[in-house]
Amino acid sequence: MVKIPSSELTPEPVYLSRRAFLGGAGALSAAALLAACGTERFVSGTTTAGPGATAGLTDELGDPANSLDQITNYNNYYEFTTDKEGVARLAKGFTTSPWEVSVGGLVAQPRTFGFEDLLALEQEERIYRLRCVEAWSMVIPWLGFPLSRLLALVEPRPEAKFVRFETVYRPEEMPGQRDRHYPWPYVEGLRLDEAMHDLAIVATGIYGHALTPQNGAPLRLVVPWKYGFKSIKAIVKIDLVETMPVSLWMALAPMEYGFYANVNPDVTHPRWSQASERRIGTRARRPTLPFNGYAEQVAPLYAGMDLRQHY
Ligand SMILES: Nc1nc2c(c(=O)[nH]1)N[C@H]1C(S)=C(S)[C@@H](COP(=O)(O)O)O[C@H]1N2
Ligand SMILES: [Mo]
């Protein structure tokens, strides 16, 4: 396990300027972000483009990013409502500060992080496809950091094989959590090697702005090669564990939602095909790509596994 020296944590003044940036600045151009390795330059790379401007951003396949308006008004977040177009209104004003995340279980250095501690890690932009199991997708320019960096800080012990994530339980602010049909809190999990893969990130922003409540503020997981439900929002607890965690969706419908949930056009959901998807903002369906287009990077994680059995 690689240890992250504390010198890698961003010093305070730089962090403060980033916070100013997160709060107020407009969208960044991808070039500005990618060119920036230091935070100072990162901040000076702001453009005048307003919210919703896509600033010509595309994913690596050349498809345009969805607008901020689309990303923040079509959401899955059952803690609020199952109505995708109603999440934004119900999540408005959700308390995201102060916020703490406890990271523990089978680790040498269990620790509770304030959200500010995590913002102090260097943030980078990742333009990822998000493919919902319901067969729609978006391209989203996230801001965040590799999950591996956070896990390295707590030093997983050799017995740790999986990572278990938990969403906040706050029924007084989350009306959907008063619906007892769901085994709240929302839980998700990854195998440790999946969690350590560079593509798995903790997102803290979108289009250079802080995350909106409907997108999982203040921090959520993003695992782009898996169906969207794995990308758990509003995380308060992360545990390194020895046995495979049971996610909320596995508990509810194990025949429909397995642990792995890797995007796979060849494995049909019991109630619909996964061969194609609708990109939000467009009409035409497009073929769904194995591992959501990230096969080259992540397929080796599953060498020798029957992906039809482990869906
Ligand atoms: N806690 C929690 N996390 C969640 C969900 C949820 O209902 N609750 N929905 C998931 C699903 S099904 C999808 S597709 C994505 C949607 O993320 P977005 O609304 O930011 O696009 O969030 C995932 N994370
Ligand atoms: Mo989803």
mmCIF file with all atom_site columns, N, CA and C and ligand atoms in Angstrom, residues 76 131-134 136 227-229, ligand 2:
data_model
loop_
_atom_site.group_PDB
_atom_site.id
_atom_site.type_symbol
_atom_site.label_atom_id
_atom_site.label_alt_id
_atom_site.label_comp_id
_atom_site.label_asym_id
_atom_site.label_entity_id
_atom_site.label_seq_id
_atom_site.pdbx_PDB_ins_code
_atom_site.Cartn_x
_atom_site.Cartn_y
_atom_site.Cartn_z
_atom_site.occupancy
_atom_site.B_iso_or_equiv
_atom_site.pdbx_formal_charge
_atom_site.auth_seq_id
_atom_site.auth_comp_id
_atom_site.auth_asym_id
_atom_site.auth_atom_id
_atom_site.pdbx_PDB_model_num
ATOM   1  N  N  . ASN A 1 76  ? -31.185 10.465 -10.139 1.00 0.00 ? 76  ASN A N  1
ATOM   2  C  CA . ASN A 1 76  ? -31.680 9.363  -9.318  1.00 0.00 ? 76  ASN A CA 1
ATOM   3  C  C  . ASN A 1 76  ? -31.148 9.564  -7.910  1.00 0.00 ? 76  ASN A C  1
ATOM   4  N  N  . ARG A 1 131 ? -23.614 5.818  -16.917 1.00 0.00 ? 131 ARG A N  1
ATOM   5  C  CA . ARG A 1 131 ? -24.601 4.956  -17.576 1.00 0.00 ? 131 ARG A CA 1
ATOM   6  C  C  . ARG A 1 131 ? -25.492 4.353  -16.492 1.00 0.00 ? 131 ARG A C  1
ATOM   7  N  N  . CYS A 1 132 ? -26.729 4.834  -16.455 1.00 0.00 ? 132 CYS A N  1
ATOM   8  C  CA . CYS A 1 132 ? -27.684 4.302  -15.471 1.00 0.00 ? 132 CYS A CA 1
ATOM   9  C  C  . CYS A 1 132 ? -28.150 2.928  -15.919 1.00 0.00 ? 132 CYS A C  1
ATOM   10 N  N  . VAL A 1 133 ? -28.443 2.072  -14.958 1.00 0.00 ? 133 VAL A N  1
ATOM   11 C  CA . VAL A 1 133 ? -28.944 0.731  -15.254 1.00 0.00 ? 133 VAL A CA 1
ATOM   12 C  C  . VAL A 1 133 ? -30.289 0.798  -15.991 1.00 0.00 ? 133 VAL A C  1
ATOM   13 N  N  . GLU A 1 134 ? -30.961 1.951  -15.893 1.00 0.00 ? 134 GLU A N  1
ATOM   14 C  CA . GLU A 1 134 ? -32.238 2.148  -16.590 1.00 0.00 ? 134 GLU A CA 1
ATOM   15 C  C  . GLU A 1 134 ? -32.060 2.462  -18.072 1.00 0.00 ? 134 GLU A C  1
ATOM   16 N  N  . TRP A 1 136 ? -30.240 4.939  -19.661 1.00 0.00 ? 136 TRP A N  1
ATOM   17 C  CA . TRP A 1 136 ? -29.962 6.301  -20.144 1.00 0.00 ? 136 TRP A CA 1
ATOM   18 C  C  . TRP A 1 136 ? -28.553 6.667  -19.674 1.00 0.00 ? 136 TRP A C  1
ATOM   19 N  N  . TYR A 1 227 ? -22.718 0.455  -13.537 1.00 0.00 ? 227 TYR A N  1
ATOM   20 C  CA . TYR A 1 227 ? -23.999 1.144  -13.592 1.00 0.00 ? 227 TYR A CA 1
ATOM   21 C  C  . TYR A 1 227 ? -24.045 2.217  -12.508 1.00 0.00 ? 227 TYR A C  1
ATOM   22 N  N  . GLY A 1 228 ? -24.798 3.281  -12.817 1.00 0.00 ? 228 GLY A N  1
ATOM   23 C  CA . GLY A 1 228 ? -24.815 4.479  -11.977 1.00 0.00 ? 228 GLY A CA 1
ATOM   24 C  C  . GLY A 1 228 ? -25.126 4.224  -10.518 1.00 0.00 ? 228 GLY A C  1
ATOM   25 N  N  . PHE A 1 229 ? -25.909 3.182  -10.223 1.00 0.00 ? 229 PHE A N  1
ATOM   26 C  CA . PHE A 1 229 ? -26.304 2.990  -8.819  1.00 0.00 ? 229 PHE A CA 1
ATOM   27 C  C  . PHE A 1 229 ? -25.131 2.672  -7.901  1.00 0.00 ? 229 PHE A C  1
HETATM 28 MO MO . MO  B 2 .   ? -29.169 4.571  -12.035 1.00 0.00 ? 2   MO  B MO 1
#
